[in-house]
Amino acid sequence: MKPVYLLPCAGAALLPLVFVTISGAKGDTEPKVSSPIYGVTIPEGYRRWELIAPALEAVPLNELRAVVGNKTAIDAYRSGTLPFPEGTVLVKLAWKQIQSTEFEPATVPGDATTVQVMVKDSKKYADTGGWGFGRFIDGKPVDEAQHQTCFACHEARVKGHDFVFTRFAP
Amino acid sequence: MKPVYLLPCAGAALLPLVFVTISGAKGDTEPKVSSPIYGVTIPEGYRRWELIAPALEAVPLNELRAVVGNKTAIDAYRSGTLPFPEGTVLVKLAWKQIQSTEFEPATVPGDATTVQVMVKDSKKYADTGGWGFGRFIDGKPVDEAQHQTCFACHEARVKGHDFVFTRFAP
């Protein structure tokens, strides 16, 4: 049980301090703080969502990753539906890649690093391919400058897959 | 839609040919062929189970992996229960690690390689720490010699974690 104090931002000076008690598995009860530009939050319960695929990102990040999706996302992947339907939510979990101490050929997840979210809402996010983006560290969104890079990269590289990198691992 | 013919083994000569039609996602409707020594089968629907953790196995296998578990397994991980309860089932999915063609720093899943299963049944598998093992390629169990190596390695390396390598990725 870890108490977390959320400081209201300067523009909401009348808000009281919010006291949130986090219990249980990390990630399922993150405070609902939204990303700049997009207003995307970490979806509740995502850690229990179905796996789409793992991945590895090389140094300097050096991360093991897993992308999971809500039911809309999984159904779309399984049926090969493109573009992804409204309400699709994808979450990428990432951990430092560390050497297994028990099995030499293996690397395994270390500390969690970022949680990254994509939400499909064609009206709300009409200017960014229908997708809203959120990148979070310890449950808190990273700054606006980082969020300004999301769509340009997805657009340049995977426009033909509805701006989504991850494919379903069979 | 791919028809699969299951040949009855020599010891069951009176069994008719069984005709199974496989449709939908790979892995969810594998024929129920059991592993030597243990009689472990690929559990139905495992591809929809919750993620425990991804991992990477170095060359020569060069595989991205993900371990998922049934509800008993997930509940045990989340509550820190050891030994794992009766009925725990763990499934490791593995894919060749291949270079992403869309993002240079990333490697992603290629072809599926093995599916590996651990089933907790303390009475049935009393001689192997309470665990039955199954290793499958294309839905078919590998040979007895390979299955003879499972427990010795788990016993030597992770006896203190109820013979299970994988930890829950937060």
mmCIF file of C-alpha atoms in Angstrom:
data_model
loop_
_atom_site.group_PDB
_atom_site.id
_atom_site.type_symbol
_atom_site.label_atom_id
_atom_site.label_comp_id
_atom_site.label_asym_id
_atom_site.label_seq_id
_atom_site.Cartn_x
_atom_site.Cartn_y
_atom_site.Cartn_z
ATOM 1 C CA MET A 1 0.000 0.000 0.000
ATOM 2 C CA LYS A 2 1.612 3.216 -1.149
ATOM 3 C CA PRO A 3 -0.018 6.640 -0.658
ATOM 4 C CA VAL A 4 0.352 8.953 -3.624
ATOM 5 C CA TYR A 5 -0.254 12.685 -3.442
ATOM 6 C CA LEU A 6 -1.365 14.347 -6.634
ATOM 7 C CA LEU A 7 -0.543 18.018 -6.793
ATOM 8 C CA PRO A 8 -3.119 19.974 -8.761
ATOM 9 C CA CYS A 9 -1.606 21.987 -11.570
ATOM 10 C CA ALA A 10 -1.241 25.742 -11.297
ATOM 11 C CA GLY A 11 -4.266 26.371 -13.458
ATOM 12 C CA ALA A 12 -6.548 24.568 -11.041
ATOM 13 C CA ALA A 13 -5.513 26.240 -7.825
ATOM 14 C CA LEU A 14 -8.832 25.699 -6.143
ATOM 15 C CA LEU A 15 -8.681 21.966 -6.466
ATOM 16 C CA PRO A 16 -7.999 20.264 -3.154
ATOM 17 C CA LEU A 17 -5.151 17.856 -2.753
ATOM 18 C CA VAL A 18 -6.273 14.504 -4.012
ATOM 19 C CA PHE A 19 -5.364 11.511 -1.944
ATOM 20 C CA VAL A 20 -5.190 8.243 -3.804
ATOM 21 C CA THR A 21 -4.279 4.937 -2.289
ATOM 22 C CA ILE A 22 -2.724 2.556 -4.735
ATOM 23 C CA SER A 23 -3.028 -1.117 -3.968
ATOM 24 C CA GLY A 24 -2.744 -4.336 -5.863
ATOM 25 C CA ALA A 25 -0.941 -4.720 -9.146
ATOM 26 C CA LYS A 26 0.864 -1.762 -10.572
ATOM 27 C CA GLY A 27 -0.811 -0.319 -13.590
ATOM 28 C CA ASP A 28 -4.381 -1.266 -12.791
ATOM 29 C CA THR A 29 -5.076 1.660 -10.521
ATOM 30 C CA GLU A 30 -2.941 4.438 -11.911
ATOM 31 C CA PRO A 31 -4.213 7.938 -11.235
ATOM 32 C CA LYS A 32 -6.096 9.314 -14.204
ATOM 33 C CA VAL A 33 -3.704 11.945 -15.470
ATOM 34 C CA SER A 34 -4.001 12.724 -19.147
ATOM 35 C CA SER A 35 -1.379 13.311 -21.805
ATOM 36 C CA PRO A 36 -0.690 16.774 -23.222
ATOM 37 C CA ILE A 37 -2.108 17.538 -26.692
ATOM 38 C CA TYR A 38 -4.303 14.413 -26.708
ATOM 39 C CA GLY A 39 -5.798 14.077 -23.238
ATOM 40 C CA VAL A 40 -5.184 10.317 -23.288
ATOM 41 C CA THR A 41 -5.198 8.503 -19.937
ATOM 42 C CA ILE A 42 -3.881 5.113 -18.896
ATOM 43 C CA PRO A 43 -6.872 2.793 -19.296
ATOM 44 C CA GLU A 44 -8.032 1.006 -16.184
ATOM 45 C CA GLY A 45 -7.267 -2.703 -16.052
ATOM 46 C CA TYR A 46 -4.988 -2.754 -19.089
ATOM 47 C CA ARG A 47 -2.513 -5.088 -17.395
ATOM 48 C CA ARG A 48 -5.126 -7.836 -17.737
ATOM 49 C CA TRP A 49 -5.703 -7.261 -21.455
ATOM 50 C CA GLU A 50 -4.780 -9.825 -24.072
ATOM 51 C CA LEU A 51 -1.315 -9.887 -25.545
ATOM 52 C CA ILE A 52 -0.887 -8.732 -29.135
ATOM 53 C CA ALA A 53 2.885 -9.187 -29.353
ATOM 54 C CA PRO A 54 6.145 -8.793 -27.466
ATOM 55 C CA ALA A 55 9.083 -6.849 -28.889
ATOM 56 C CA LEU A 56 12.607 -5.814 -28.063
ATOM 57 C CA GLU A 57 14.034 -2.327 -28.407
ATOM 58 C CA ALA A 58 17.787 -2.107 -28.674
ATOM 59 C CA VAL A 59 20.128 0.109 -26.693
ATOM 60 C CA PRO A 60 20.086 2.866 -25.614
ATOM 61 C CA LEU A 61 16.542 2.070 -24.470
ATOM 62 C CA ASN A 62 17.320 -1.636 -24.085
ATOM 63 C CA GLU A 63 13.770 -2.645 -23.326
ATOM 64 C CA LEU A 64 11.577 -5.705 -23.451
ATOM 65 C CA ARG A 65 8.093 -4.717 -24.462
ATOM 66 C CA ALA A 66 4.628 -6.147 -24.771
ATOM 67 C CA VAL A 67 1.660 -4.621 -26.529
ATOM 68 C CA VAL A 68 -1.800 -5.507 -25.243
ATOM 69 C CA GLY A 69 -5.194 -4.364 -26.460
ATOM 70 C CA ASN A 70 -8.775 -3.946 -25.346
ATOM 71 C CA LYS A 71 -11.460 -6.231 -26.799
ATOM 72 C CA THR A 72 -12.070 -3.927 -29.757
ATOM 73 C CA ALA A 73 -8.378 -4.049 -30.594
ATOM 74 C CA ILE A 74 -8.065 -7.814 -30.240
ATOM 75 C CA ASP A 75 -11.172 -8.476 -32.321
ATOM 76 C CA ALA A 76 -9.802 -6.210 -35.036
ATOM 77 C CA TYR A 77 -6.439 -7.958 -35.061
ATOM 78 C CA ARG A 78 -8.012 -11.419 -35.154
ATOM 79 C CA SER A 79 -10.346 -10.498 -37.995
ATOM 80 C CA GLY A 80 -7.736 -8.486 -39.881
ATOM 81 C CA THR A 81 -9.872 -5.335 -39.702
ATOM 82 C CA LEU A 82 -8.176 -2.161 -40.941
ATOM 83 C CA PRO A 83 -8.511 0.659 -40.153
ATOM 84 C CA PHE A 84 -8.936 -0.174 -36.470
ATOM 85 C CA PRO A 85 -12.482 0.540 -35.221
ATOM 86 C CA GLU A 86 -13.494 3.453 -33.035
ATOM 87 C CA GLY A 87 -12.668 2.720 -29.420
ATOM 88 C CA THR A 88 -9.605 0.640 -30.160
ATOM 89 C CA VAL A 89 -7.077 1.056 -27.365
ATOM 90 C CA LEU A 90 -3.522 -0.267 -27.541
ATOM 91 C CA VAL A 91 -1.125 -0.217 -24.597
ATOM 92 C CA LYS A 92 2.580 -0.865 -24.819
ATOM 93 C CA LEU A 93 4.250 -1.952 -21.599
ATOM 94 C CA ALA A 94 8.022 -1.626 -21.405
ATOM 95 C CA TRP A 95 10.645 -2.857 -18.987
ATOM 96 C CA LYS A 96 14.410 -2.622 -18.852
ATOM 97 C CA GLN A 97 15.946 -5.717 -20.390
ATOM 98 C CA ILE A 98 18.099 -7.435 -17.778
ATOM 99 C CA GLN A 99 20.109 -10.630 -17.699
ATOM 100 C CA SER A 100 18.344 -13.578 -16.098
ATOM 101 C CA THR A 101 20.320 -14.705 -13.070
ATOM 102 C CA GLU A 102 18.932 -18.211 -13.440
ATOM 103 C CA PHE A 103 19.318 -18.977 -17.117
ATOM 104 C CA GLU A 104 22.278 -17.590 -19.013
ATOM 105 C CA PRO A 105 20.762 -17.397 -22.518
ATOM 106 C CA ALA A 106 17.759 -15.397 -21.324
ATOM 107 C CA THR A 107 17.019 -11.756 -20.695
ATOM 108 C CA VAL A 108 13.934 -10.853 -18.719
ATOM 109 C CA PRO A 109 11.972 -7.776 -17.613
ATOM 110 C CA GLY A 110 13.591 -5.494 -15.050
ATOM 111 C CA ASP A 111 12.040 -2.277 -13.826
ATOM 112 C CA ALA A 112 9.034 -0.946 -15.708
ATOM 113 C CA THR A 113 9.907 2.110 -17.768
ATOM 114 C CA THR A 114 7.121 3.597 -19.880
ATOM 115 C CA VAL A 115 3.504 2.825 -20.595
ATOM 116 C CA GLN A 116 2.384 4.049 -24.002
ATOM 117 C CA VAL A 117 -1.212 4.291 -25.123
ATOM 118 C CA MET A 118 -2.964 4.768 -28.462
ATOM 119 C CA VAL A 119 -6.696 5.497 -28.577
ATOM 120 C CA LYS A 120 -8.765 5.492 -31.769
ATOM 121 C CA ASP A 121 -11.271 8.326 -32.017
ATOM 122 C CA SER A 122 -11.548 9.537 -35.573
ATOM 123 C CA LYS A 123 -13.393 12.731 -34.725
ATOM 124 C CA LYS A 124 -11.440 13.791 -31.684
ATOM 125 C CA TYR A 125 -8.102 12.992 -33.287
ATOM 126 C CA ALA A 126 -8.918 13.818 -36.903
ATOM 127 C CA ASP A 127 -5.620 15.641 -37.353
ATOM 128 C CA THR A 128 -3.484 12.688 -36.284
ATOM 129 C CA GLY A 129 -4.862 9.789 -38.274
ATOM 130 C CA GLY A 130 -7.675 9.213 -35.804
ATOM 131 C CA TRP A 131 -5.288 8.337 -33.002
ATOM 132 C CA GLY A 132 -4.590 9.952 -29.665
ATOM 133 C CA PHE A 133 -1.297 9.218 -27.981
ATOM 134 C CA GLY A 134 -0.126 9.065 -24.386
ATOM 135 C CA ARG A 135 3.309 8.282 -23.009
ATOM 136 C CA PHE A 136 3.590 7.778 -19.262
ATOM 137 C CA ILE A 137 6.372 7.232 -16.768
ATOM 138 C CA ASP A 138 5.359 6.105 -13.288
ATOM 139 C CA GLY A 139 1.785 6.859 -14.225
ATOM 140 C CA LYS A 140 2.532 10.457 -15.194
ATOM 141 C CA PRO A 141 2.473 11.750 -18.766
ATOM 142 C CA VAL A 142 5.736 12.937 -20.263
ATOM 143 C CA ASP A 143 5.973 16.491 -21.558
ATOM 144 C CA GLU A 144 4.332 18.057 -24.578
ATOM 145 C CA ALA A 145 7.526 18.093 -26.626
ATOM 146 C CA GLN A 146 7.720 14.308 -26.478
ATOM 147 C CA HIS A 147 4.078 13.977 -27.411
ATOM 148 C CA GLN A 148 4.628 16.159 -30.457
ATOM 149 C CA THR A 149 6.865 13.453 -31.917
ATOM 150 C CA CYS A 150 4.389 10.558 -31.721
ATOM 151 C CA PHE A 151 2.283 11.004 -34.806
ATOM 152 C CA ALA A 152 5.000 12.148 -37.179
ATOM 153 C CA CYS A 153 6.913 8.909 -36.613
ATOM 154 C CA HIS A 154 3.831 6.689 -36.889
ATOM 155 C CA GLU A 155 2.745 8.550 -40.015
ATOM 156 C CA ALA A 156 6.132 8.275 -41.671
ATOM 157 C CA ARG A 157 6.590 4.586 -40.959
ATOM 158 C CA VAL A 158 3.280 2.739 -40.656
ATOM 159 C CA LYS A 159 0.596 4.799 -42.364
ATOM 160 C CA GLY A 160 -0.308 1.704 -44.388
ATOM 161 C CA HIS A 161 -1.143 -0.218 -41.219
ATOM 162 C CA ASP A 162 -3.441 2.505 -39.848
ATOM 163 C CA PHE A 163 -0.458 4.126 -38.102
ATOM 164 C CA VAL A 164 0.111 1.098 -35.863
ATOM 165 C CA PHE A 165 3.479 -0.660 -35.704
ATOM 166 C CA THR A 166 2.535 -3.818 -33.845
ATOM 167 C CA ARG A 167 1.280 -6.929 -35.637
ATOM 168 C CA PHE A 168 -0.445 -9.823 -33.919
ATOM 169 C CA ALA A 169 1.995 -12.570 -32.936
ATOM 170 C CA PRO A 170 0.449 -15.902 -33.964
ATOM 171 C CA MET B 1 -9.675 -23.433 -43.010
ATOM 172 C CA LYS B 2 -7.203 -26.281 -42.899
ATOM 173 C CA PRO B 3 -8.247 -29.933 -42.479
ATOM 174 C CA VAL B 4 -6.019 -31.931 -40.171
ATOM 175 C CA TYR B 5 -6.038 -35.707 -39.980
ATOM 176 C CA LEU B 6 -5.074 -37.246 -36.683
ATOM 177 C CA LEU B 7 -3.719 -40.744 -37.015
ATOM 178 C CA PRO B 8 -4.558 -42.927 -34.037
ATOM 179 C CA CYS B 9 -1.476 -44.434 -32.416
ATOM 180 C CA ALA B 10 -0.670 -48.104 -32.882
ATOM 181 C CA GLY B 11 -2.045 -49.017 -29.480
ATOM 182 C CA ALA B 12 -5.495 -47.769 -30.380
ATOM 183 C CA ALA B 13 -5.969 -49.476 -33.682
ATOM 184 C CA LEU B 14 -9.710 -49.618 -33.410
ATOM 185 C CA LEU B 15 -10.085 -45.858 -33.175
ATOM 186 C CA PRO B 16 -11.479 -44.321 -36.353
ATOM 187 C CA LEU B 17 -9.658 -41.568 -38.118
ATOM 188 C CA VAL B 18 -10.534 -38.314 -36.448
ATOM 189 C CA PHE B 19 -11.291 -35.361 -38.655
ATOM 190 C CA VAL B 20 -10.695 -31.977 -37.126
ATOM 191 C CA THR B 21 -11.221 -28.669 -38.855
ATOM 192 C CA ILE B 22 -9.013 -25.907 -37.586
ATOM 193 C CA SER B 23 -10.251 -22.381 -38.019
ATOM 194 C CA GLY B 24 -9.628 -19.033 -36.431
ATOM 195 C CA ALA B 25 -6.536 -18.029 -34.540
ATOM 196 C CA LYS B 26 -3.642 -20.411 -34.355
ATOM 197 C CA GLY B 27 -3.160 -21.918 -30.941
ATOM 198 C CA ASP B 28 -6.732 -21.788 -29.751
ATOM 199 C CA THR B 29 -7.892 -24.924 -31.484
ATOM 200 C CA GLU B 30 -4.827 -27.121 -31.536
ATOM 201 C CA PRO B 31 -5.539 -30.835 -31.674
ATOM 202 C CA LYS B 32 -5.333 -32.390 -28.253
ATOM 203 C CA VAL B 33 -2.144 -34.401 -28.548
ATOM 204 C CA SER B 34 -0.371 -35.005 -25.268
ATOM 205 C CA SER B 35 3.293 -34.884 -24.324
ATOM 206 C CA PRO B 36 5.295 -38.044 -23.658
ATOM 207 C CA ILE B 37 6.005 -38.890 -20.004
ATOM 208 C CA TYR B 38 3.532 -36.280 -18.698
ATOM 209 C CA GLY B 39 0.460 -36.457 -20.897
ATOM 210 C CA VAL B 40 0.225 -32.667 -20.959
ATOM 211 C CA THR B 41 -1.838 -31.078 -23.750
ATOM 212 C CA ILE B 42 -1.962 -27.552 -25.135
ATOM 213 C CA PRO B 43 -4.747 -25.875 -23.137
ATOM 214 C CA GLU B 44 -7.648 -24.528 -25.131
ATOM 215 C CA GLY B 45 -7.831 -20.764 -25.425
ATOM 216 C CA TYR B 46 -4.392 -20.093 -23.960
ATOM 217 C CA ARG B 47 -3.639 -17.388 -26.542
ATOM 218 C CA ARG B 48 -6.217 -15.215 -24.778
ATOM 219 C CA TRP B 49 -4.714 -15.684 -21.316
ATOM 220 C CA GLU B 50 -3.145 -12.844 -19.371
ATOM 221 C CA LEU B 51 0.492 -11.991 -19.847
ATOM 222 C CA ILE B 52 2.882 -12.831 -17.043
ATOM 223 C CA ALA B 53 6.065 -11.603 -18.723
ATOM 224 C CA PRO B 54 7.942 -11.426 -22.013
ATOM 225 C CA ALA B 55 11.520 -12.645 -22.385
ATOM 226 C CA LEU B 56 14.261 -12.979 -24.929
ATOM 227 C CA GLU B 57 16.350 -16.078 -25.550
ATOM 228 C CA ALA B 58 19.673 -15.506 -27.227
ATOM 229 C CA VAL B 59 21.080 -17.303 -30.240
ATOM 230 C CA PRO B 60 21.069 -20.064 -31.317
ATOM 231 C CA LEU B 61 17.362 -20.078 -30.457
ATOM 232 C CA ASN B 62 17.070 -16.319 -30.975
ATOM 233 C CA GLU B 63 13.493 -16.103 -29.786
ATOM 234 C CA LEU B 64 11.095 -13.547 -28.398
ATOM 235 C CA ARG B 65 8.891 -15.180 -25.822
ATOM 236 C CA ALA B 66 5.846 -14.476 -23.724
ATOM 237 C CA VAL B 67 4.557 -16.478 -20.794
ATOM 238 C CA VAL B 68 0.822 -16.384 -20.108
ATOM 239 C CA GLY B 69 -1.173 -18.133 -17.408
ATOM 240 C CA ASN B 70 -4.655 -19.326 -16.589
ATOM 241 C CA LYS B 71 -6.650 -17.564 -13.869
ATOM 242 C CA THR B 72 -5.201 -19.771 -11.129
ATOM 243 C CA ALA B 73 -1.702 -18.855 -12.249
ATOM 244 C CA ILE B 74 -2.394 -15.124 -12.508
ATOM 245 C CA ASP B 75 -4.090 -15.007 -9.111
ATOM 246 C CA ALA B 76 -1.095 -16.785 -7.584
ATOM 247 C CA TYR B 77 1.376 -14.387 -9.164
ATOM 248 C CA ARG B 78 -0.586 -11.320 -8.120
ATOM 249 C CA SER B 79 -0.938 -12.527 -4.531
ATOM 250 C CA GLY B 80 2.604 -13.863 -4.339
ATOM 251 C CA THR B 81 1.371 -17.389 -3.594
ATOM 252 C CA LEU B 82 4.060 -20.080 -3.557
ATOM 253 C CA PRO B 83 3.962 -22.934 -4.237
ATOM 254 C CA PHE B 84 1.586 -22.433 -7.126
ATOM 255 C CA PRO B 85 -1.882 -23.918 -6.464
ATOM 256 C CA GLU B 86 -3.238 -27.100 -8.002
ATOM 257 C CA GLY B 87 -4.515 -26.413 -11.487
ATOM 258 C CA THR B 88 -1.988 -23.718 -12.283
ATOM 259 C CA VAL B 89 -1.196 -23.761 -15.982
ATOM 260 C CA LEU B 90 1.602 -21.731 -17.552
ATOM 261 C CA VAL B 91 2.142 -21.455 -21.297
ATOM 262 C CA LYS B 92 5.226 -20.048 -22.941
ATOM 263 C CA LEU B 93 4.789 -18.837 -26.506
ATOM 264 C CA ALA B 94 7.911 -18.376 -28.592
ATOM 265 C CA TRP B 95 8.656 -16.765 -31.919
ATOM 266 C CA LYS B 96 11.792 -16.244 -33.957
ATOM 267 C CA GLN B 97 13.219 -12.817 -33.235
ATOM 268 C CA ILE B 98 13.348 -10.850 -36.468
ATOM 269 C CA GLN B 99 14.344 -7.318 -37.380
ATOM 270 C CA SER B 100 11.461 -4.885 -37.709
ATOM 271 C CA THR B 101 11.359 -3.558 -41.251
ATOM 272 C CA GLU B 102 9.654 -0.400 -40.029
ATOM 273 C CA PHE B 103 11.690 0.651 -37.010
ATOM 274 C CA GLU B 104 15.414 -0.006 -36.949
ATOM 275 C CA PRO B 105 15.942 -0.299 -33.190
ATOM 276 C CA ALA B 106 13.220 -2.941 -32.796
ATOM 277 C CA THR B 107 13.033 -6.681 -33.172
ATOM 278 C CA VAL B 108 9.628 -8.306 -33.376
ATOM 279 C CA PRO B 109 8.058 -11.781 -33.503
ATOM 280 C CA GLY B 110 8.586 -13.824 -36.648
ATOM 281 C CA ASP B 111 7.344 -17.366 -37.098
ATOM 282 C CA ALA B 112 6.031 -19.171 -34.033
ATOM 283 C CA THR B 113 8.436 -21.872 -32.886
ATOM 284 C CA THR B 114 7.462 -23.768 -29.744
ATOM 285 C CA VAL B 115 4.624 -23.700 -27.258
ATOM 286 C CA GLN B 116 5.665 -24.940 -23.822
ATOM 287 C CA VAL B 117 3.252 -25.851 -21.061
ATOM 288 C CA MET B 118 3.568 -26.481 -17.325
ATOM 289 C CA VAL B 119 0.646 -27.959 -15.382
ATOM 290 C CA LYS B 120 0.512 -28.195 -11.583
ATOM 291 C CA ASP B 121 -0.905 -31.463 -10.269
ATOM 292 C CA SER B 122 0.922 -32.508 -7.132
ATOM 293 C CA LYS B 123 -0.410 -36.058 -7.099
ATOM 294 C CA LYS B 124 -0.083 -36.866 -10.765
ATOM 295 C CA TYR B 125 3.363 -35.310 -11.029
ATOM 296 C CA ALA B 126 4.665 -36.066 -7.538
ATOM 297 C CA ASP B 127 8.041 -37.162 -8.925
ATOM 298 C CA THR B 128 8.682 -33.894 -10.750
ATOM 299 C CA GLY B 129 7.947 -31.234 -8.185
ATOM 300 C CA GLY B 130 4.223 -31.382 -8.863
ATOM 301 C CA TRP B 131 4.640 -30.197 -12.432
ATOM 302 C CA GLY B 132 3.870 -31.834 -15.744
ATOM 303 C CA PHE B 133 5.639 -30.525 -18.818
ATOM 304 C CA GLY B 134 4.778 -30.343 -22.503
ATOM 305 C CA ARG B 135 6.793 -28.938 -25.369
ATOM 306 C CA PHE B 136 5.043 -28.609 -28.718
ATOM 307 C CA ILE B 137 6.006 -27.640 -32.245
ATOM 308 C CA ASP B 138 3.168 -26.962 -34.691
ATOM 309 C CA GLY B 139 0.798 -28.376 -32.102
ATOM 310 C CA LYS B 140 2.653 -31.680 -31.850
ATOM 311 C CA PRO B 141 4.672 -32.743 -28.822
ATOM 312 C CA VAL B 142 8.408 -33.158 -29.228
ATOM 313 C CA ASP B 143 9.982 -36.495 -28.434
ATOM 314 C CA GLU B 144 10.444 -38.210 -25.097
ATOM 315 C CA ALA B 145 14.172 -37.472 -24.932
ATOM 316 C CA GLN B 146 13.487 -33.735 -24.954
ATOM 317 C CA HIS B 147 10.817 -34.101 -22.292
ATOM 318 C CA GLN B 148 13.268 -35.949 -20.063
ATOM 319 C CA THR B 149 15.330 -32.788 -19.782
ATOM 320 C CA CYS B 150 12.566 -30.456 -18.535
ATOM 321 C CA PHE B 151 12.435 -31.156 -14.850
ATOM 322 C CA ALA B 152 16.148 -31.579 -14.230
ATOM 323 C CA CYS B 153 16.808 -28.059 -15.496
ATOM 324 C CA HIS B 154 13.913 -26.498 -13.589
ATOM 325 C CA GLU B 155 14.949 -28.364 -10.444
ATOM 326 C CA ALA B 156 18.561 -27.313 -10.712
ATOM 327 C CA ARG B 157 17.841 -23.649 -11.351
ATOM 328 C CA VAL B 158 14.535 -22.536 -9.842
ATOM 329 C CA LYS B 159 13.568 -25.009 -7.134
ATOM 330 C CA GLY B 160 13.217 -22.050 -4.759
ATOM 331 C CA HIS B 161 10.500 -20.526 -6.961
ATOM 332 C CA ASP B 162 8.437 -23.721 -7.151
ATOM 333 C CA PHE B 163 10.393 -24.809 -10.235
ATOM 334 C CA VAL B 164 9.121 -21.858 -12.284
ATOM 335 C CA PHE B 165 11.517 -19.456 -14.023
ATOM 336 C CA THR B 166 9.137 -16.670 -14.968
ATOM 337 C CA ARG B 167 8.357 -13.788 -12.629
ATOM 338 C CA PHE B 168 5.444 -11.400 -13.066
ATOM 339 C CA ALA B 169 6.432 -8.281 -15.009
ATOM 340 C CA PRO B 170 4.951 -5.294 -13.160
#
